[in-house]
Structures are given as structure tokens and as C-alpha cells.
mmCIF file of C-alpha atoms in Angstrom:
data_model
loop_
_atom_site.group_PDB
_atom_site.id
_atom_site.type_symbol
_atom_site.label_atom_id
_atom_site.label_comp_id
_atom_site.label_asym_id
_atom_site.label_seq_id
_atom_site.Cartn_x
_atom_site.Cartn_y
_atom_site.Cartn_z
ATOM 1 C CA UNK A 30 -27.923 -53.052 -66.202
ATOM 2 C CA UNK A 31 -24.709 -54.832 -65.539
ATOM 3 C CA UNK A 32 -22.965 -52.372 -68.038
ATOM 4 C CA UNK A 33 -23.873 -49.179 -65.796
ATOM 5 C CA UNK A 34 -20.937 -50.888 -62.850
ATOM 6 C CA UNK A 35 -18.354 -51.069 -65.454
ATOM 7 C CA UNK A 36 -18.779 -47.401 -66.621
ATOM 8 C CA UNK A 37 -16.256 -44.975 -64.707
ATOM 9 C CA UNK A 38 -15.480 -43.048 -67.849
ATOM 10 C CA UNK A 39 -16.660 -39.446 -67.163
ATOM 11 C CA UNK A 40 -17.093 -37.262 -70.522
ATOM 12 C CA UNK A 41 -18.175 -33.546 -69.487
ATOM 13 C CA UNK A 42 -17.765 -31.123 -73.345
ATOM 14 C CA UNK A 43 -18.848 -27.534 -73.720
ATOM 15 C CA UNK A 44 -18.985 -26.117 -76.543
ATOM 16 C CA UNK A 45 -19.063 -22.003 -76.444
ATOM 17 C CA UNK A 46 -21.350 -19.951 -76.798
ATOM 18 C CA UNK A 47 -23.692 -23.411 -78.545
ATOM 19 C CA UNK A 48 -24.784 -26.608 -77.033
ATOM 20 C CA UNK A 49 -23.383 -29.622 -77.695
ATOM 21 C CA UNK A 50 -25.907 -30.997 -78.920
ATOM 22 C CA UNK A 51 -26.455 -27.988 -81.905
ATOM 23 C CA UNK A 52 -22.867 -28.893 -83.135
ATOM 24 C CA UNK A 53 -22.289 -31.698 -85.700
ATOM 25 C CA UNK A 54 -18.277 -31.734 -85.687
ATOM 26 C CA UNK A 55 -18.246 -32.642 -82.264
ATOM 27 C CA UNK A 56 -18.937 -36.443 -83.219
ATOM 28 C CA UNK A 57 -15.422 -36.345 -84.621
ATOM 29 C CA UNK A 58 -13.628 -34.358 -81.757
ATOM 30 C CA UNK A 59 -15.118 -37.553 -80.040
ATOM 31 C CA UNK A 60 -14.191 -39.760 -81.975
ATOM 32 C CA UNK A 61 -10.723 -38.877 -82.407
ATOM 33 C CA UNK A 62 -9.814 -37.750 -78.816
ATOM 34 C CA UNK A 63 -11.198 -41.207 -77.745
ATOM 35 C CA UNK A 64 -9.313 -43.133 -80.132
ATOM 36 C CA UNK A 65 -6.540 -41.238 -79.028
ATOM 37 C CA UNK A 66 -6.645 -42.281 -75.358
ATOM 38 C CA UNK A 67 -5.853 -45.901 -76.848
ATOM 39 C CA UNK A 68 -2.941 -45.072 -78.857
ATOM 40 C CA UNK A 69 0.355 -44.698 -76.543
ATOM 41 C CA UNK A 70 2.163 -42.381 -78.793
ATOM 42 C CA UNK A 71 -0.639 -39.308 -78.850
ATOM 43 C CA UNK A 72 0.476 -36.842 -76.604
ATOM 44 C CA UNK A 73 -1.527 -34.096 -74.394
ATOM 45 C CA UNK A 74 -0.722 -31.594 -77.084
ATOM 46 C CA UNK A 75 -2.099 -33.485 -79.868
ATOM 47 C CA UNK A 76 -5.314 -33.893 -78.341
ATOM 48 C CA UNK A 77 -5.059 -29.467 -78.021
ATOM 49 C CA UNK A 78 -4.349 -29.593 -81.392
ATOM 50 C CA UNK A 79 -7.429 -31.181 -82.197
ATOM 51 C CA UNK A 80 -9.352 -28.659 -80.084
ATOM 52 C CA UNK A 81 -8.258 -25.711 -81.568
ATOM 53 C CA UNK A 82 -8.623 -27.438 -84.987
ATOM 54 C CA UNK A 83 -12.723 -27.443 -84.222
ATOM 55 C CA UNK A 84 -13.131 -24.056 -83.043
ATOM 56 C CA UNK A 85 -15.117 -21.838 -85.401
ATOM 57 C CA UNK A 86 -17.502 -18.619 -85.836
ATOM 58 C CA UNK A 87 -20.115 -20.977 -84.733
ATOM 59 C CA UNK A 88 -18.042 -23.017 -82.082
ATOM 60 C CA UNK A 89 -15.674 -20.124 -80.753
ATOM 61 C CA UNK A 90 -14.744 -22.154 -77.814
ATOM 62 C CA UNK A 91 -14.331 -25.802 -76.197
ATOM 63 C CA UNK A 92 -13.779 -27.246 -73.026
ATOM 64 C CA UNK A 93 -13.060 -31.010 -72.596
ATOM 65 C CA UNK A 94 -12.259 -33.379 -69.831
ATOM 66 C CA UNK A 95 -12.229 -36.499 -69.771
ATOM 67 C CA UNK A 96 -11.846 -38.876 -66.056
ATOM 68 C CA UNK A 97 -11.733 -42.506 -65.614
ATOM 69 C CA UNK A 98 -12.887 -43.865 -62.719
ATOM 70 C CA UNK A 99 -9.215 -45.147 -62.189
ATOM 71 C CA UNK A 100 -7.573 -42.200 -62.905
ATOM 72 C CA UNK A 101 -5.434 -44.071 -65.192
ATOM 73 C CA UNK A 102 -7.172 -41.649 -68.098
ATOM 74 C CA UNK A 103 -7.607 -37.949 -66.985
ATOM 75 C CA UNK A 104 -7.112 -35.151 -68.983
ATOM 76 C CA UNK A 105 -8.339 -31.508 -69.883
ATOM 77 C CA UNK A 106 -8.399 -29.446 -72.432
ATOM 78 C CA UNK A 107 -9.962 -25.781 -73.886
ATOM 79 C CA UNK A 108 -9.582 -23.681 -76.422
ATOM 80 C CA UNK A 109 -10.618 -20.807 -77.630
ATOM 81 C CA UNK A 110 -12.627 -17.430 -76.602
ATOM 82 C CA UNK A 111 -14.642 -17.448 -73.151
ATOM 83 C CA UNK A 112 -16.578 -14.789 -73.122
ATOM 84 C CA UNK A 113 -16.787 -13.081 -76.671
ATOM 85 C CA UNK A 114 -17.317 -9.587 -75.599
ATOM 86 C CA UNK A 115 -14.076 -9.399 -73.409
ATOM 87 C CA UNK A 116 -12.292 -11.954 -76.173
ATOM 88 C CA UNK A 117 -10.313 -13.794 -72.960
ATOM 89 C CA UNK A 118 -9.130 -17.097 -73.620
ATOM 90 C CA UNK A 119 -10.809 -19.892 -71.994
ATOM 91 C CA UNK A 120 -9.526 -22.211 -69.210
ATOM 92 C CA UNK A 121 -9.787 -25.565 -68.236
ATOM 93 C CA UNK A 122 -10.907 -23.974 -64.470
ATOM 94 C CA UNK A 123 -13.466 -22.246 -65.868
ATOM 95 C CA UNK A 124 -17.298 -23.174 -64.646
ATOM 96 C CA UNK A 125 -20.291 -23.306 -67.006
ATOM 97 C CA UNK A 126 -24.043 -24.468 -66.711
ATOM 98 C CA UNK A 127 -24.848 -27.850 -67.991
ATOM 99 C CA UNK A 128 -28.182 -27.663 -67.688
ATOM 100 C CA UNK A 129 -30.363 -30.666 -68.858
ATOM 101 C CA UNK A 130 -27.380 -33.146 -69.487
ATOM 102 C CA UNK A 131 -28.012 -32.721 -65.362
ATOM 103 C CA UNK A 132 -30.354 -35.610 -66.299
ATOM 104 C CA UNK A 133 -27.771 -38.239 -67.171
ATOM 105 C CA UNK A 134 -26.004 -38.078 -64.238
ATOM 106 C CA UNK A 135 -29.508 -38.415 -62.234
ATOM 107 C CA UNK A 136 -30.736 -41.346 -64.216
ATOM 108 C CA UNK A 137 -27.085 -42.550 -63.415
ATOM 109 C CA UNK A 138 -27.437 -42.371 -59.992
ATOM 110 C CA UNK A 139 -30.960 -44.055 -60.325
ATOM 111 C CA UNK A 140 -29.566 -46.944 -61.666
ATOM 112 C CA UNK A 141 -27.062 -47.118 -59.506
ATOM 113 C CA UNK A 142 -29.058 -47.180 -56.751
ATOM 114 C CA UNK A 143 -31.255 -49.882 -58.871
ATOM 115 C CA UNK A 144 -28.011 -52.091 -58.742
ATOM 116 C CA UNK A 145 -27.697 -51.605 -55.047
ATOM 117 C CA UNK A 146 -31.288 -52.875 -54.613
ATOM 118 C CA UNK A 147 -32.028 -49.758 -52.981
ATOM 119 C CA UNK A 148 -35.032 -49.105 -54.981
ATOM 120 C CA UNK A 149 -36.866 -50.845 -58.120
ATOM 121 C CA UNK A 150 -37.599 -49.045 -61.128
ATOM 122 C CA UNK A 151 -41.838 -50.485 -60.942
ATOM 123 C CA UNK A 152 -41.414 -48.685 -57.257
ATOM 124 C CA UNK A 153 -44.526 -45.550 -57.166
ATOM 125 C CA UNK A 154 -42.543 -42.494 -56.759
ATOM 126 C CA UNK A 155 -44.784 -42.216 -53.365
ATOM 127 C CA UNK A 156 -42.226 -45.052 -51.647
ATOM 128 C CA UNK A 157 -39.455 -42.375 -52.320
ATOM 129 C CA UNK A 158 -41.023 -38.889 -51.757
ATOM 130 C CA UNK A 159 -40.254 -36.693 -48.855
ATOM 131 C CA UNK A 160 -43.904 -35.625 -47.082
ATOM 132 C CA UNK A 161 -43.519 -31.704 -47.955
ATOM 133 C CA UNK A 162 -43.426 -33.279 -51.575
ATOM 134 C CA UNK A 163 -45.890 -35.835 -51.538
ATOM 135 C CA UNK A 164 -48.726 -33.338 -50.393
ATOM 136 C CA UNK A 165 -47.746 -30.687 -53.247
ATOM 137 C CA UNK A 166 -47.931 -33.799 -55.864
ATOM 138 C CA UNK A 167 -50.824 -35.309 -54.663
ATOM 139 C CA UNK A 168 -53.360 -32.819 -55.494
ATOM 140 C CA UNK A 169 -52.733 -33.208 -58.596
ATOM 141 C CA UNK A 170 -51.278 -36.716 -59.188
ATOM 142 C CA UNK A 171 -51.832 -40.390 -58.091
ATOM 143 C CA UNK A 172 -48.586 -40.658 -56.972
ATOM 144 C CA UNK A 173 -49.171 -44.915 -56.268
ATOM 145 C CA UNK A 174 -49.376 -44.617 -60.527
ATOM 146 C CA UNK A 175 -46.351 -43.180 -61.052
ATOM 147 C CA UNK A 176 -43.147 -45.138 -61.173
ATOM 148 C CA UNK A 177 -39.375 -44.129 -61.116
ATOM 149 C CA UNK A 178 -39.143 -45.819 -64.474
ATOM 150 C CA UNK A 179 -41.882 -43.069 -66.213
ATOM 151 C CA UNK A 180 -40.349 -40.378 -64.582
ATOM 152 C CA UNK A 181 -36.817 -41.055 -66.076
ATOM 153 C CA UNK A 182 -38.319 -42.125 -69.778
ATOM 154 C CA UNK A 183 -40.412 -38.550 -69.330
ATOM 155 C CA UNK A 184 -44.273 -41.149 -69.392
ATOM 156 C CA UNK A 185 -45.291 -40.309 -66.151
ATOM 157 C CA UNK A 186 -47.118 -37.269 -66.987
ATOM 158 C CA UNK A 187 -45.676 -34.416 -65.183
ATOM 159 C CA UNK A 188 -46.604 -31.085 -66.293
ATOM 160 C CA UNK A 189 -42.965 -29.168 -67.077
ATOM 161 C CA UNK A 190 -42.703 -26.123 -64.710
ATOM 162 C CA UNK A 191 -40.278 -24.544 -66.650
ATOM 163 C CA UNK A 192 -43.517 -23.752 -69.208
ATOM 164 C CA UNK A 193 -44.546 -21.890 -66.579
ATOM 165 C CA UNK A 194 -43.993 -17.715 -67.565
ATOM 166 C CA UNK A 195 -43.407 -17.459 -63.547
ATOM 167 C CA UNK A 196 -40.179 -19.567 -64.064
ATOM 168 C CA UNK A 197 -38.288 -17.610 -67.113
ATOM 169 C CA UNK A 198 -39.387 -14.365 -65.925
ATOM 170 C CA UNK A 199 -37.793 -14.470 -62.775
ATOM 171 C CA UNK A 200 -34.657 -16.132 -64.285
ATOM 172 C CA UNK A 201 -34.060 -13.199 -66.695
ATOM 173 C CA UNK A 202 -35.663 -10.430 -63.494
ATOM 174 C CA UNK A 203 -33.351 -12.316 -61.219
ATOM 175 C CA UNK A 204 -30.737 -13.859 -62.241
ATOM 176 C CA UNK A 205 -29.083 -14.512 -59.190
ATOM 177 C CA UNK A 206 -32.301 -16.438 -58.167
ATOM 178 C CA UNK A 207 -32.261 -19.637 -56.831
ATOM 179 C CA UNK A 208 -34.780 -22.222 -57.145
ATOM 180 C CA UNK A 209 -35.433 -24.878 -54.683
ATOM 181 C CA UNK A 210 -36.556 -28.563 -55.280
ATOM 182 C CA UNK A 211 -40.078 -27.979 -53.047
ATOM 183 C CA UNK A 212 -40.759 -24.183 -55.545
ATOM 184 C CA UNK A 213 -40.077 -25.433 -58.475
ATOM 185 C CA UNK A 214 -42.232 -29.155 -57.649
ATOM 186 C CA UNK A 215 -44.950 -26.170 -56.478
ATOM 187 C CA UNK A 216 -44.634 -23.973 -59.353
ATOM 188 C CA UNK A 217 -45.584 -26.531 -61.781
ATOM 189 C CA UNK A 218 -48.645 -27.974 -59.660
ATOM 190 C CA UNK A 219 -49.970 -25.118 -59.098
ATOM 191 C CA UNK A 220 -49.374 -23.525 -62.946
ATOM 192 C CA UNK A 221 -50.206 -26.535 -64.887
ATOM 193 C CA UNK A 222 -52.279 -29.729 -65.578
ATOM 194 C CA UNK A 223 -51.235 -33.366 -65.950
ATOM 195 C CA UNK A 224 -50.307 -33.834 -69.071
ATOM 196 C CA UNK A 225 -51.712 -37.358 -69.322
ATOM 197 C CA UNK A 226 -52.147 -40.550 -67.525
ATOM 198 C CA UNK A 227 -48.667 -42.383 -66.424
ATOM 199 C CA UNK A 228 -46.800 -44.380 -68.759
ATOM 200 C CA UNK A 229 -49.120 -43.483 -71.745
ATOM 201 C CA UNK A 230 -47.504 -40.965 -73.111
ATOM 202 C CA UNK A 231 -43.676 -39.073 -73.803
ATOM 203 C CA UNK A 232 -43.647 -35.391 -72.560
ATOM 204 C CA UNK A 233 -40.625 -33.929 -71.815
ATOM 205 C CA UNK A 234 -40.260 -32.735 -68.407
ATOM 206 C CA UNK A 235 -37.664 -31.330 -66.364
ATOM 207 C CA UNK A 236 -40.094 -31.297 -62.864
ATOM 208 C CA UNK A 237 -39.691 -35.106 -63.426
ATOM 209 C CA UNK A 238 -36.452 -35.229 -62.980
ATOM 210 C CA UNK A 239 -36.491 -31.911 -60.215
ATOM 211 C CA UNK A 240 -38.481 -34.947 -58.388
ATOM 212 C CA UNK A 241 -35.835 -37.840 -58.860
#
């Protein structure tokens, strides 16, 4: 994991109203804002240039920033509309849920703390779980089974709260709801089953990573 110290290159894209990861052109906004970074004589505006040159019906806004650990590369960029019913531009300021990509910056973090030596990934989750969260788990899990390394590759067989009717219905009822770590860890013991036994099988699960 030696590569995971060099890496201070922070990449955060939105593409509006879509995900990222819907929208095929954004491998070349990539690839040619990167690029760009190297070559001296590309200029701020250039690189809006190329943002406004991938907006579309489907992509009708962008926001892009880009941060080296350093600071010797920082820069910003958006185009296009922010909210389509209002049609007002977007802004580099502007704020926007990033939902799962959440879980690079926690697997990240684990392996940073990996590289510290503050924890092992073949550690059970149970070395590293608060008490109020160990009880909830454990009646449904052997947490001394379950490693940090399942949880982040999605094998340790966590049941995904967000399956769970409970959980959408009160987003959409209550939007201004927020969830805590110890609901959301109780929510999906109590409204689903294991899905299998650790590292035996992939299932996508965001309690995993609710855990982490």
C-alpha cells in the first residue's frame, strides 16, 4: 500500500442532474483536464472551455475541482445550469450530495490508518467497535468473523439497511431527516438477515461501510 502515502491528488466531479458514473464523456473531461495540469501553457480558462464543451441535455451541468496535497495544483471549475427549474447558473461554492463515492474516502482513511499500524486489515471488526455497536451487531453477527478487509470489499455479509422500506420512506416523508451511525447499524439488524457467511460472498452494502 505504499502508493496510498504518495496520493494527495484530490478529484471531487459532479455531474448535474446524473451521476458520474451514468456519464461516458466524462473519461475525456478527465483525461484532458489532467493532461492539462502538466502542460505549462493551458490556462484556467481553457480548462472552462472544456467544461462547457461537455455540458449537454443529459449533462446540463458540471462542477470540478481538483487539490493537490501541495497546493501546487488547485483549481475549480462549473458550468452550466444548477437547478433546472429556476435555470441559475452553477457555482464553484455550490454544495451537492456525494453519496456512495463517501466510500472512497473511508476505505482511504482505512488504509491510512493501515499504514500507521493503527489497525490490520485481518483485525475482527469487534477490536474496533464502540459497545452501543457491538451489542446491536452481535445478535445477529459473529463479529470475531468479520474483518475490516470484508467489510471494505462488501464479503462480510452485512445485510444493506438502505433495503429496508423504513429507510427511503422516511427520506422522501422527511427529508430534512437525519440518520445516525447507531439507527441506521439498528435499522438494518433489526429489518434484515445476514446475507451470508463472511468473506464468502460480494453483497453490496452501505451498513458496512456506516460501520467503518
Amino acid at each position: 500500500m505504499k502508493f496510498l502515502a504518495s496520493l494527495q491528488t484530490l478529484l471531487v466531479i459532479q455531474i448535474y442532474p446524473i451521476s458520474i458514473f451514468q456519464t461516458k464523456p466524462i473519461k475525456l473531461l478527465l483525461s484532458i483536464i489532467l493532461i492539462g495540469f502538466y502542460v505549462s501553457s493551458v490556462k484556467a480558462q481553457n480548462l472552462d472551455q472544456v467544461l462547457r464543451s461537455e455540458l449537454s441535455s443529459t449533462n446540463p451541468g458540471i462542477l470540478f475541482s481538483i487539490e493537490s496535497g501541495d497546493k501546487q495544483i488547485s483549481w475549480s471549475g462549473a458550468a452550466g445550469i444548477n437547478d433546472l427549474s429556476f435555470g441559475d447558473s452553477l457555482q464553484v461554492s455550490r454544495t451537492f450530495r456525494i453519496a456512495s463515492v463517501t466510500k472512497t474516502y473511508v476505505a482511504a482513511a482505512v488504509l491510512r490508518l493501515m499504514e500507521k499500524k493503527v489497525l490490520c486489515m485481518e483485525d475482527p471488526i469487534s477490536k474496533h467497535l464502540s459497545p452501543t455497536h457491538a451489542a446491536i451487531l452481535a445478535q445477529d453477527y459473529d463479529l470475531e468473523q468479520i474483518t475490516i478487509e470484508q467489510i471494505l470489499r462488501h464479503s462480510a455479509g452485512f445485510f444493506d439497511h438502505t433495503h429496508a422500506p423504513e429507510f427511503f420512506d422516511t427520506i422522501f416523508s422527511t427529508p430534512s431527516h437525519e440518520w445516525t451511525r447507531t439507527a441506521q447499524i439498528q435499522l438494518g439488524v433489526e429489518k434484515g438477515e445476514r446475507i451470508s457467511t463472511p468473506g464468502t460472498q460480494f453483497s453490496y452494502s452501505d451498513m458496512g461501510y456506516v460501520i467503518l
